[in-house]
Short mmCIF file of N, CA and C in Angstrom, two decimals:
data_model
loop_
_atom_site.label_atom_id
_atom_site.label_comp_id
_atom_site.label_asym_id
_atom_site.label_seq_id
_atom_site.Cartn_x
_atom_site.Cartn_y
_atom_site.Cartn_z
N MET A 5 -12.48 118.19 -57.00
CA MET A 5 -13.45 119.11 -57.52
C MET A 5 -14.76 118.98 -56.74
N ARG A 6 -15.34 120.09 -56.44
CA ARG A 6 -16.59 120.14 -55.68
C ARG A 6 -17.77 119.92 -56.60
N PRO A 7 -18.79 119.22 -56.10
CA PRO A 7 -19.98 119.06 -56.93
C PRO A 7 -20.71 120.41 -57.07
N VAL A 8 -21.25 120.63 -58.21
CA VAL A 8 -21.97 121.86 -58.48
C VAL A 8 -23.46 121.62 -58.17
N ILE A 9 -24.01 122.51 -57.35
CA ILE A 9 -25.44 122.40 -57.00
C ILE A 9 -26.18 123.41 -57.86
N SER A 10 -27.13 122.90 -58.56
CA SER A 10 -27.88 123.76 -59.47
C SER A 10 -28.74 124.75 -58.70
N PRO A 11 -29.04 125.88 -59.32
CA PRO A 11 -29.91 126.88 -58.68
C PRO A 11 -31.29 126.31 -58.34
N ARG A 12 -31.79 125.36 -59.12
CA ARG A 12 -33.09 124.75 -58.83
C ARG A 12 -33.06 124.00 -57.50
N ILE A 13 -32.00 123.29 -57.23
CA ILE A 13 -31.89 122.55 -55.98
C ILE A 13 -31.80 123.53 -54.82
N TRP A 14 -31.04 124.61 -54.99
CA TRP A 14 -30.95 125.62 -53.93
C TRP A 14 -32.34 126.22 -53.66
N LEU A 15 -33.06 126.48 -54.68
CA LEU A 15 -34.40 127.03 -54.53
C LEU A 15 -35.30 126.04 -53.80
N LEU A 16 -35.22 124.79 -54.18
CA LEU A 16 -36.02 123.75 -53.54
C LEU A 16 -35.67 123.63 -52.06
N VAL A 17 -34.38 123.64 -51.75
CA VAL A 17 -33.93 123.54 -50.36
C VAL A 17 -34.41 124.74 -49.55
N ALA A 18 -34.40 125.91 -50.16
CA ALA A 18 -34.82 127.12 -49.46
C ALA A 18 -36.33 127.23 -49.30
N VAL A 19 -37.09 126.80 -50.31
CA VAL A 19 -38.54 127.00 -50.32
C VAL A 19 -39.31 125.84 -49.70
N LEU A 20 -38.80 124.64 -49.78
CA LEU A 20 -39.52 123.47 -49.28
C LEU A 20 -39.96 123.60 -47.82
N PRO A 21 -39.10 124.02 -46.90
CA PRO A 21 -39.57 124.17 -45.51
C PRO A 21 -40.72 125.17 -45.39
N LEU A 22 -40.67 126.24 -46.18
CA LEU A 22 -41.76 127.21 -46.14
C LEU A 22 -43.07 126.61 -46.64
N LEU A 23 -42.99 125.82 -47.71
CA LEU A 23 -44.19 125.18 -48.24
C LEU A 23 -44.78 124.19 -47.25
N LEU A 24 -43.92 123.43 -46.60
CA LEU A 24 -44.41 122.44 -45.65
C LEU A 24 -45.09 123.08 -44.45
N THR A 25 -44.53 124.17 -43.95
CA THR A 25 -45.16 124.81 -42.81
C THR A 25 -46.41 125.59 -43.22
N ALA A 26 -46.45 126.07 -44.45
CA ALA A 26 -47.63 126.81 -44.91
C ALA A 26 -48.84 125.89 -45.05
N CYS A 27 -48.64 124.61 -45.31
CA CYS A 27 -49.74 123.68 -45.49
C CYS A 27 -50.23 123.07 -44.19
N SER A 28 -49.45 123.18 -43.13
CA SER A 28 -49.88 122.60 -41.87
C SER A 28 -50.72 123.61 -41.10
N PRO A 29 -51.63 123.13 -40.26
CA PRO A 29 -52.46 124.08 -39.51
C PRO A 29 -51.62 124.86 -38.52
N THR A 30 -52.01 126.07 -38.30
CA THR A 30 -51.31 126.87 -37.30
C THR A 30 -51.69 126.39 -35.92
N ARG A 31 -50.93 126.84 -34.96
CA ARG A 31 -51.26 126.45 -33.58
C ARG A 31 -52.65 126.93 -33.20
N GLU A 32 -53.02 128.13 -33.65
CA GLU A 32 -54.33 128.69 -33.32
C GLU A 32 -55.45 127.83 -33.87
N ILE A 33 -55.32 127.39 -35.13
CA ILE A 33 -56.35 126.53 -35.72
C ILE A 33 -56.39 125.21 -34.97
N ALA A 34 -55.25 124.64 -34.68
CA ALA A 34 -55.21 123.38 -33.95
C ALA A 34 -55.84 123.55 -32.57
N ARG A 35 -55.55 124.66 -31.91
CA ARG A 35 -56.12 124.91 -30.58
C ARG A 35 -57.63 125.03 -30.66
N ARG A 36 -58.15 125.73 -31.68
CA ARG A 36 -59.59 125.88 -31.84
C ARG A 36 -60.26 124.54 -32.08
N ASN A 37 -59.66 123.69 -32.90
CA ASN A 37 -60.26 122.41 -33.24
C ASN A 37 -60.24 121.41 -32.10
N THR A 38 -59.33 121.58 -31.15
CA THR A 38 -59.24 120.66 -30.03
C THR A 38 -59.51 121.38 -28.72
N ALA A 39 -60.27 122.45 -28.79
CA ALA A 39 -60.54 123.25 -27.60
C ALA A 39 -61.20 122.40 -26.52
N THR A 40 -60.79 122.65 -25.31
CA THR A 40 -61.42 121.95 -24.20
C THR A 40 -62.75 122.62 -23.91
N PRO A 41 -63.70 121.87 -23.36
CA PRO A 41 -65.00 122.46 -23.07
C PRO A 41 -64.86 123.60 -22.07
N SER A 42 -65.79 124.54 -22.12
CA SER A 42 -65.77 125.64 -21.16
C SER A 42 -66.06 125.08 -19.77
N ALA A 43 -65.87 125.91 -18.76
CA ALA A 43 -66.09 125.47 -17.38
C ALA A 43 -67.52 124.96 -17.20
N THR A 44 -68.50 125.62 -17.81
CA THR A 44 -69.88 125.17 -17.66
C THR A 44 -70.13 123.86 -18.37
N GLU A 45 -69.40 123.62 -19.48
CA GLU A 45 -69.59 122.37 -20.21
C GLU A 45 -68.95 121.20 -19.49
N ALA A 46 -67.85 121.45 -18.77
CA ALA A 46 -67.10 120.37 -18.15
C ALA A 46 -67.45 120.16 -16.68
N ALA A 47 -68.32 121.00 -16.12
CA ALA A 47 -68.65 120.89 -14.70
C ALA A 47 -69.28 119.53 -14.40
N PRO A 48 -68.90 118.93 -13.27
CA PRO A 48 -69.48 117.63 -12.93
C PRO A 48 -70.98 117.77 -12.61
N LEU A 49 -71.73 116.72 -12.88
CA LEU A 49 -73.17 116.74 -12.65
C LEU A 49 -73.46 116.30 -11.23
N ASP A 50 -74.48 116.92 -10.63
CA ASP A 50 -74.90 116.47 -9.31
C ASP A 50 -75.67 115.15 -9.47
N ALA A 51 -75.90 114.46 -8.36
CA ALA A 51 -76.52 113.13 -8.39
C ALA A 51 -77.92 113.17 -9.00
N THR A 52 -78.69 114.19 -8.69
CA THR A 52 -80.05 114.29 -9.22
C THR A 52 -80.03 114.42 -10.74
N THR A 53 -79.20 115.33 -11.25
CA THR A 53 -79.11 115.53 -12.70
C THR A 53 -78.62 114.27 -13.39
N ARG A 54 -77.63 113.61 -12.79
CA ARG A 54 -77.12 112.36 -13.36
C ARG A 54 -78.22 111.31 -13.46
N THR A 55 -79.02 111.17 -12.40
CA THR A 55 -80.12 110.20 -12.39
C THR A 55 -81.15 110.54 -13.46
N VAL A 56 -81.51 111.82 -13.56
CA VAL A 56 -82.51 112.25 -14.55
C VAL A 56 -82.02 111.93 -15.96
N ILE A 57 -80.78 112.26 -16.26
CA ILE A 57 -80.23 112.04 -17.61
C ILE A 57 -80.09 110.55 -17.90
N GLN A 58 -79.59 109.79 -16.94
CA GLN A 58 -79.44 108.34 -17.15
C GLN A 58 -80.80 107.68 -17.38
N THR A 59 -81.79 108.11 -16.65
CA THR A 59 -83.14 107.56 -16.82
C THR A 59 -83.66 107.88 -18.21
N ALA A 60 -83.54 109.13 -18.61
CA ALA A 60 -84.01 109.54 -19.95
C ALA A 60 -83.29 108.73 -21.03
N LYS A 61 -81.98 108.60 -20.91
CA LYS A 61 -81.21 107.84 -21.91
C LYS A 61 -81.62 106.37 -21.96
N SER A 62 -82.08 105.84 -20.83
CA SER A 62 -82.48 104.42 -20.81
C SER A 62 -83.72 104.17 -21.66
N TYR A 63 -84.43 105.24 -22.01
CA TYR A 63 -85.62 105.11 -22.85
C TYR A 63 -85.32 105.29 -24.34
N ALA A 64 -84.06 105.49 -24.69
CA ALA A 64 -83.69 105.69 -26.10
C ALA A 64 -84.25 104.56 -26.95
N GLY A 65 -84.89 104.94 -28.05
CA GLY A 65 -85.48 103.95 -28.96
C GLY A 65 -86.91 103.57 -28.62
N THR A 66 -87.41 104.00 -27.47
CA THR A 66 -88.80 103.71 -27.10
C THR A 66 -89.71 104.39 -28.12
N PRO A 67 -90.72 103.69 -28.62
CA PRO A 67 -91.60 104.30 -29.62
C PRO A 67 -92.44 105.43 -29.02
N TYR A 68 -92.89 106.32 -29.89
CA TYR A 68 -93.75 107.42 -29.47
C TYR A 68 -95.17 106.91 -29.21
N LYS A 69 -95.74 107.40 -28.13
CA LYS A 69 -97.16 107.16 -27.85
C LYS A 69 -97.69 108.38 -27.12
N TYR A 70 -98.71 109.01 -27.70
CA TYR A 70 -99.29 110.19 -27.07
C TYR A 70 -99.76 109.83 -25.67
N GLY A 71 -99.33 110.61 -24.68
CA GLY A 71 -99.71 110.37 -23.29
C GLY A 71 -98.90 109.26 -22.62
N GLY A 72 -97.97 108.66 -23.34
CA GLY A 72 -97.22 107.53 -22.81
C GLY A 72 -96.15 107.90 -21.81
N THR A 73 -95.96 107.02 -20.83
CA THR A 73 -94.93 107.21 -19.80
C THR A 73 -94.21 105.90 -19.48
N THR A 74 -94.26 104.95 -20.40
CA THR A 74 -93.64 103.64 -20.15
C THR A 74 -92.76 103.24 -21.33
N ARG A 75 -92.08 102.12 -21.18
CA ARG A 75 -91.22 101.62 -22.26
C ARG A 75 -92.03 101.14 -23.46
N ALA A 76 -93.32 100.94 -23.26
CA ALA A 76 -94.19 100.55 -24.38
C ALA A 76 -94.47 101.75 -25.30
N GLY A 77 -94.35 102.95 -24.77
CA GLY A 77 -94.59 104.16 -25.54
C GLY A 77 -94.42 105.40 -24.67
N MET A 78 -93.88 106.45 -25.26
CA MET A 78 -93.52 107.65 -24.50
C MET A 78 -93.76 108.87 -25.36
N ASP A 79 -94.30 109.93 -24.76
CA ASP A 79 -94.34 111.21 -25.47
C ASP A 79 -93.29 112.13 -24.84
N CYS A 80 -93.11 113.31 -25.40
CA CYS A 80 -92.00 114.17 -24.97
C CYS A 80 -92.10 114.56 -23.50
N SER A 81 -93.27 115.01 -23.08
CA SER A 81 -93.41 115.43 -21.68
C SER A 81 -93.42 114.22 -20.75
N GLY A 82 -93.90 113.09 -21.24
CA GLY A 82 -93.86 111.85 -20.45
C GLY A 82 -92.44 111.43 -20.16
N LEU A 83 -91.56 111.59 -21.14
CA LEU A 83 -90.14 111.26 -20.96
C LEU A 83 -89.52 112.14 -19.88
N VAL A 84 -89.75 113.43 -19.96
CA VAL A 84 -89.19 114.36 -18.99
C VAL A 84 -89.81 114.12 -17.61
N TYR A 85 -91.12 113.98 -17.55
CA TYR A 85 -91.83 113.73 -16.29
C TYR A 85 -91.30 112.48 -15.61
N THR A 86 -91.22 111.37 -16.35
CA THR A 86 -90.77 110.09 -15.81
C THR A 86 -89.31 110.15 -15.38
N SER A 87 -88.47 110.84 -16.14
CA SER A 87 -87.05 110.95 -15.81
C SER A 87 -86.83 111.72 -14.52
N PHE A 88 -87.56 112.80 -14.33
CA PHE A 88 -87.43 113.56 -13.09
C PHE A 88 -88.05 112.81 -11.91
N LEU A 89 -89.12 112.08 -12.15
CA LEU A 89 -89.74 111.29 -11.09
C LEU A 89 -88.76 110.25 -10.55
N ALA A 90 -87.91 109.69 -11.41
CA ALA A 90 -86.90 108.72 -10.98
C ALA A 90 -85.91 109.34 -9.99
N ALA A 91 -85.79 110.65 -10.01
CA ALA A 91 -84.90 111.37 -9.09
C ALA A 91 -85.71 112.05 -7.98
N ASP A 92 -86.95 111.58 -7.77
CA ASP A 92 -87.84 112.11 -6.72
C ASP A 92 -88.15 113.59 -6.89
N LYS A 93 -88.26 114.02 -8.13
CA LYS A 93 -88.64 115.41 -8.40
C LYS A 93 -89.86 115.39 -9.30
N THR A 94 -90.94 116.02 -8.86
CA THR A 94 -92.19 116.01 -9.61
C THR A 94 -92.32 117.30 -10.43
N LEU A 95 -92.61 117.09 -11.70
CA LEU A 95 -92.87 118.20 -12.62
C LEU A 95 -94.30 118.07 -13.12
N PRO A 96 -94.87 119.14 -13.67
CA PRO A 96 -96.18 119.01 -14.31
C PRO A 96 -96.09 118.00 -15.45
N ARG A 97 -97.21 117.46 -15.86
CA ARG A 97 -97.21 116.40 -16.86
C ARG A 97 -97.14 116.90 -18.31
N SER A 98 -97.57 118.11 -18.60
CA SER A 98 -97.58 118.60 -19.99
C SER A 98 -96.41 119.54 -20.25
N SER A 99 -95.96 119.61 -21.49
CA SER A 99 -94.84 120.48 -21.84
C SER A 99 -95.19 121.95 -21.61
N SER A 100 -96.43 122.35 -21.91
CA SER A 100 -96.80 123.76 -21.71
C SER A 100 -96.82 124.12 -20.23
N ALA A 101 -97.25 123.18 -19.38
CA ALA A 101 -97.24 123.44 -17.93
C ALA A 101 -95.80 123.44 -17.40
N MET A 102 -94.96 122.54 -17.91
CA MET A 102 -93.55 122.52 -17.50
C MET A 102 -92.88 123.85 -17.82
N ALA A 103 -93.22 124.42 -18.96
CA ALA A 103 -92.60 125.67 -19.41
C ALA A 103 -92.93 126.83 -18.47
N GLN A 104 -93.97 126.69 -17.66
CA GLN A 104 -94.37 127.75 -16.73
C GLN A 104 -93.70 127.62 -15.37
N THR A 105 -92.87 126.57 -15.20
CA THR A 105 -92.21 126.34 -13.92
C THR A 105 -90.72 126.67 -14.04
N GLY A 106 -90.01 126.51 -12.95
CA GLY A 106 -88.55 126.65 -12.97
C GLY A 106 -88.08 128.07 -13.17
N THR A 107 -86.79 128.19 -13.41
CA THR A 107 -86.14 129.48 -13.59
C THR A 107 -85.70 129.61 -15.04
N PRO A 108 -86.14 130.67 -15.72
CA PRO A 108 -85.71 130.85 -17.11
C PRO A 108 -84.18 130.94 -17.19
N VAL A 109 -83.64 130.38 -18.26
CA VAL A 109 -82.19 130.43 -18.48
C VAL A 109 -81.94 130.80 -19.93
N ASP A 110 -80.94 131.64 -20.14
CA ASP A 110 -80.57 132.04 -21.50
C ASP A 110 -80.02 130.85 -22.26
N ARG A 111 -80.33 130.81 -23.51
CA ARG A 111 -79.90 129.71 -24.38
C ARG A 111 -78.38 129.52 -24.36
N LYS A 112 -77.65 130.61 -24.21
CA LYS A 112 -76.19 130.54 -24.18
C LYS A 112 -75.65 129.92 -22.89
N ASN A 113 -76.51 129.79 -21.88
CA ASN A 113 -76.07 129.27 -20.58
C ASN A 113 -76.65 127.90 -20.26
N LEU A 114 -77.06 127.16 -21.28
CA LEU A 114 -77.65 125.84 -21.05
C LEU A 114 -76.64 124.88 -20.45
N ARG A 115 -77.15 124.00 -19.59
CA ARG A 115 -76.34 122.96 -18.96
C ARG A 115 -77.15 121.68 -18.95
N PRO A 116 -76.48 120.53 -18.81
CA PRO A 116 -77.22 119.27 -18.69
C PRO A 116 -78.24 119.35 -17.55
N GLY A 117 -79.42 118.83 -17.81
CA GLY A 117 -80.51 118.87 -16.83
C GLY A 117 -81.51 119.99 -17.06
N HIS A 118 -81.15 120.97 -17.88
CA HIS A 118 -82.08 122.04 -18.20
C HIS A 118 -83.10 121.53 -19.21
N LEU A 119 -84.24 122.19 -19.25
CA LEU A 119 -85.30 121.82 -20.20
C LEU A 119 -85.37 122.87 -21.31
N VAL A 120 -85.57 122.39 -22.54
CA VAL A 120 -85.73 123.28 -23.69
C VAL A 120 -87.12 123.05 -24.27
N PHE A 121 -87.75 124.14 -24.69
CA PHE A 121 -89.13 124.10 -25.16
C PHE A 121 -89.24 124.64 -26.58
N PHE A 122 -90.18 124.06 -27.32
CA PHE A 122 -90.34 124.37 -28.73
C PHE A 122 -91.81 124.58 -29.06
N SER A 123 -92.04 125.30 -30.16
CA SER A 123 -93.40 125.55 -30.64
C SER A 123 -93.52 125.11 -32.08
N TYR A 124 -94.69 124.63 -32.42
CA TYR A 124 -94.97 124.23 -33.81
C TYR A 124 -95.92 125.20 -34.49
N ASN A 125 -96.28 126.30 -33.80
CA ASN A 125 -97.21 127.25 -34.42
C ASN A 125 -96.64 128.66 -34.36
N THR A 126 -97.21 129.54 -35.13
CA THR A 126 -96.69 130.91 -35.21
C THR A 126 -96.97 131.71 -33.94
N ALA A 127 -97.90 131.28 -33.12
CA ALA A 127 -98.21 131.98 -31.88
C ALA A 127 -97.14 131.74 -30.82
N GLY A 128 -96.28 130.76 -31.03
CA GLY A 128 -95.22 130.47 -30.07
C GLY A 128 -95.65 129.67 -28.87
N LYS A 129 -96.83 129.04 -28.96
CA LYS A 129 -97.32 128.23 -27.84
C LYS A 129 -96.47 126.95 -27.73
N VAL A 130 -95.96 126.70 -26.53
CA VAL A 130 -95.11 125.54 -26.30
C VAL A 130 -95.90 124.26 -26.57
N GLY A 131 -95.27 123.36 -27.33
CA GLY A 131 -95.90 122.09 -27.65
C GLY A 131 -94.93 120.92 -27.62
N HIS A 132 -93.66 121.19 -27.23
CA HIS A 132 -92.66 120.13 -27.22
C HIS A 132 -91.58 120.48 -26.20
N VAL A 133 -91.05 119.45 -25.53
CA VAL A 133 -90.01 119.65 -24.53
C VAL A 133 -88.90 118.62 -24.71
N GLY A 134 -87.69 119.04 -24.38
CA GLY A 134 -86.53 118.15 -24.39
C GLY A 134 -85.68 118.41 -23.17
N LEU A 135 -84.85 117.43 -22.83
CA LEU A 135 -83.96 117.50 -21.68
C LEU A 135 -82.52 117.60 -22.19
N VAL A 136 -81.82 118.66 -21.81
CA VAL A 136 -80.43 118.83 -22.23
C VAL A 136 -79.58 117.76 -21.56
N ILE A 137 -78.82 117.01 -22.38
CA ILE A 137 -77.97 115.95 -21.82
C ILE A 137 -76.48 116.29 -21.91
N GLN A 138 -76.13 117.19 -22.81
CA GLN A 138 -74.74 117.65 -22.86
C GLN A 138 -74.67 118.96 -23.63
N VAL A 139 -73.62 119.73 -23.33
CA VAL A 139 -73.34 120.96 -24.05
C VAL A 139 -71.91 120.82 -24.57
N LYS A 140 -71.76 121.02 -25.86
CA LYS A 140 -70.45 120.85 -26.50
C LYS A 140 -70.25 121.97 -27.50
N ASN A 141 -69.15 122.69 -27.37
CA ASN A 141 -68.84 123.80 -28.29
C ASN A 141 -69.99 124.78 -28.41
N GLY A 142 -70.66 125.06 -27.31
CA GLY A 142 -71.76 126.03 -27.30
C GLY A 142 -73.07 125.53 -27.82
N ASP A 143 -73.15 124.26 -28.18
CA ASP A 143 -74.39 123.67 -28.71
C ASP A 143 -74.90 122.64 -27.71
N ALA A 144 -76.21 122.59 -27.55
CA ALA A 144 -76.82 121.68 -26.59
C ALA A 144 -77.43 120.47 -27.29
N GLU A 145 -77.11 119.29 -26.78
CA GLU A 145 -77.76 118.06 -27.23
C GLU A 145 -78.86 117.75 -26.24
N PHE A 146 -80.03 117.44 -26.75
CA PHE A 146 -81.15 117.15 -25.86
C PHE A 146 -81.81 115.85 -26.27
N ILE A 147 -82.44 115.20 -25.28
CA ILE A 147 -83.18 113.97 -25.53
C ILE A 147 -84.66 114.30 -25.46
N HIS A 148 -85.43 113.69 -26.35
CA HIS A 148 -86.87 113.99 -26.43
C HIS A 148 -87.55 112.85 -27.17
N ALA A 149 -88.85 112.89 -27.21
CA ALA A 149 -89.62 111.88 -27.94
C ALA A 149 -90.30 112.53 -29.13
N THR A 150 -90.07 111.98 -30.32
CA THR A 150 -90.70 112.51 -31.52
C THR A 150 -91.66 111.47 -32.08
N THR A 151 -92.65 111.94 -32.81
CA THR A 151 -93.66 111.03 -33.35
C THR A 151 -93.05 110.03 -34.33
N GLN A 152 -92.03 110.44 -35.07
CA GLN A 152 -91.45 109.55 -36.08
C GLN A 152 -90.33 108.66 -35.55
N LEU A 153 -89.50 109.18 -34.65
CA LEU A 153 -88.33 108.43 -34.19
C LEU A 153 -88.45 107.89 -32.77
N GLY A 154 -89.51 108.26 -32.07
CA GLY A 154 -89.60 107.86 -30.67
C GLY A 154 -88.58 108.65 -29.86
N VAL A 155 -88.06 108.03 -28.80
CA VAL A 155 -87.10 108.72 -27.94
C VAL A 155 -85.74 108.74 -28.65
N THR A 156 -85.25 109.95 -28.87
CA THR A 156 -84.03 110.16 -29.64
C THR A 156 -83.32 111.41 -29.11
N THR A 157 -82.14 111.69 -29.65
CA THR A 157 -81.44 112.92 -29.29
C THR A 157 -81.31 113.80 -30.54
N SER A 158 -81.22 115.10 -30.28
CA SER A 158 -81.03 116.09 -31.34
C SER A 158 -80.15 117.20 -30.79
N TRP A 159 -79.64 118.02 -31.69
CA TRP A 159 -78.85 119.19 -31.30
C TRP A 159 -79.69 120.44 -31.50
N LEU A 160 -79.58 121.36 -30.58
CA LEU A 160 -80.36 122.60 -30.63
C LEU A 160 -80.02 123.41 -31.88
N SER A 161 -78.83 123.27 -32.41
CA SER A 161 -78.44 124.02 -33.60
C SER A 161 -79.04 123.46 -34.89
N ASP A 162 -79.64 122.28 -34.82
CA ASP A 162 -80.30 121.72 -36.01
C ASP A 162 -81.35 122.74 -36.47
N PRO A 163 -81.37 123.09 -37.74
CA PRO A 163 -82.31 124.13 -38.22
C PRO A 163 -83.77 123.86 -37.83
N HIS A 164 -84.18 122.60 -37.83
CA HIS A 164 -85.55 122.26 -37.45
C HIS A 164 -85.86 122.72 -36.03
N TRP A 165 -84.96 122.42 -35.10
CA TRP A 165 -85.19 122.76 -33.69
C TRP A 165 -84.83 124.21 -33.40
N ASP A 166 -83.79 124.71 -34.03
CA ASP A 166 -83.36 126.08 -33.82
C ASP A 166 -84.50 127.06 -34.16
N SER A 167 -85.20 126.80 -35.25
CA SER A 167 -86.28 127.70 -35.68
C SER A 167 -87.53 127.60 -34.81
N ARG A 168 -87.65 126.54 -34.03
CA ARG A 168 -88.83 126.32 -33.21
C ARG A 168 -88.57 126.57 -31.72
N PHE A 169 -87.34 126.88 -31.37
CA PHE A 169 -86.99 127.12 -29.96
C PHE A 169 -87.77 128.28 -29.38
N VAL A 170 -88.33 128.08 -28.19
CA VAL A 170 -89.09 129.13 -27.52
C VAL A 170 -88.37 129.62 -26.27
N LYS A 171 -87.96 128.68 -25.41
CA LYS A 171 -87.36 129.07 -24.14
C LYS A 171 -86.66 127.87 -23.52
N ALA A 172 -85.94 128.15 -22.43
CA ALA A 172 -85.29 127.11 -21.65
C ALA A 172 -85.45 127.46 -20.17
N ILE A 173 -85.48 126.42 -19.35
CA ILE A 173 -85.60 126.64 -17.90
C ILE A 173 -84.66 125.71 -17.15
N ILE A 174 -84.36 126.13 -15.93
CA ILE A 174 -83.72 125.26 -14.95
C ILE A 174 -84.87 124.73 -14.10
N PRO A 175 -85.15 123.44 -14.18
CA PRO A 175 -86.32 122.92 -13.44
C PRO A 175 -86.12 122.93 -11.92
#
């Protein structure tokens, strides 16, 4: 005599594979979550840009000091100025003067080594600068010096920085 399989077991056998595949991410979702960086994000850095970024990163944690350009204290434009000087490239000393140099670049086309500028007033006058150190998933991470945290990194998409963004340049 053959064993009798109940209709419930048949239903379970038929539906279980569908339930298991319905709960797993689709290939498209998996592809989106593990997307490789775009060509601009993955492009190798030239020696000058590498030097500038490595120098800036070496100041991480340095306390803020207005007008500072040393490990004892650093302000935002001092960090950028000193980092570029390490690569034998001279920039103006203030963030507002830096913003008047270089080639403007669209925010969507940022790359490591570009400078991003911010304003703290409604007139849009530049008062802060950061150095882009990486671009990931269309968002730029930049290093800068803040009064509260000293030399630190932030993402351009952070609401605080996003709302204060003025422009970006290729120095």
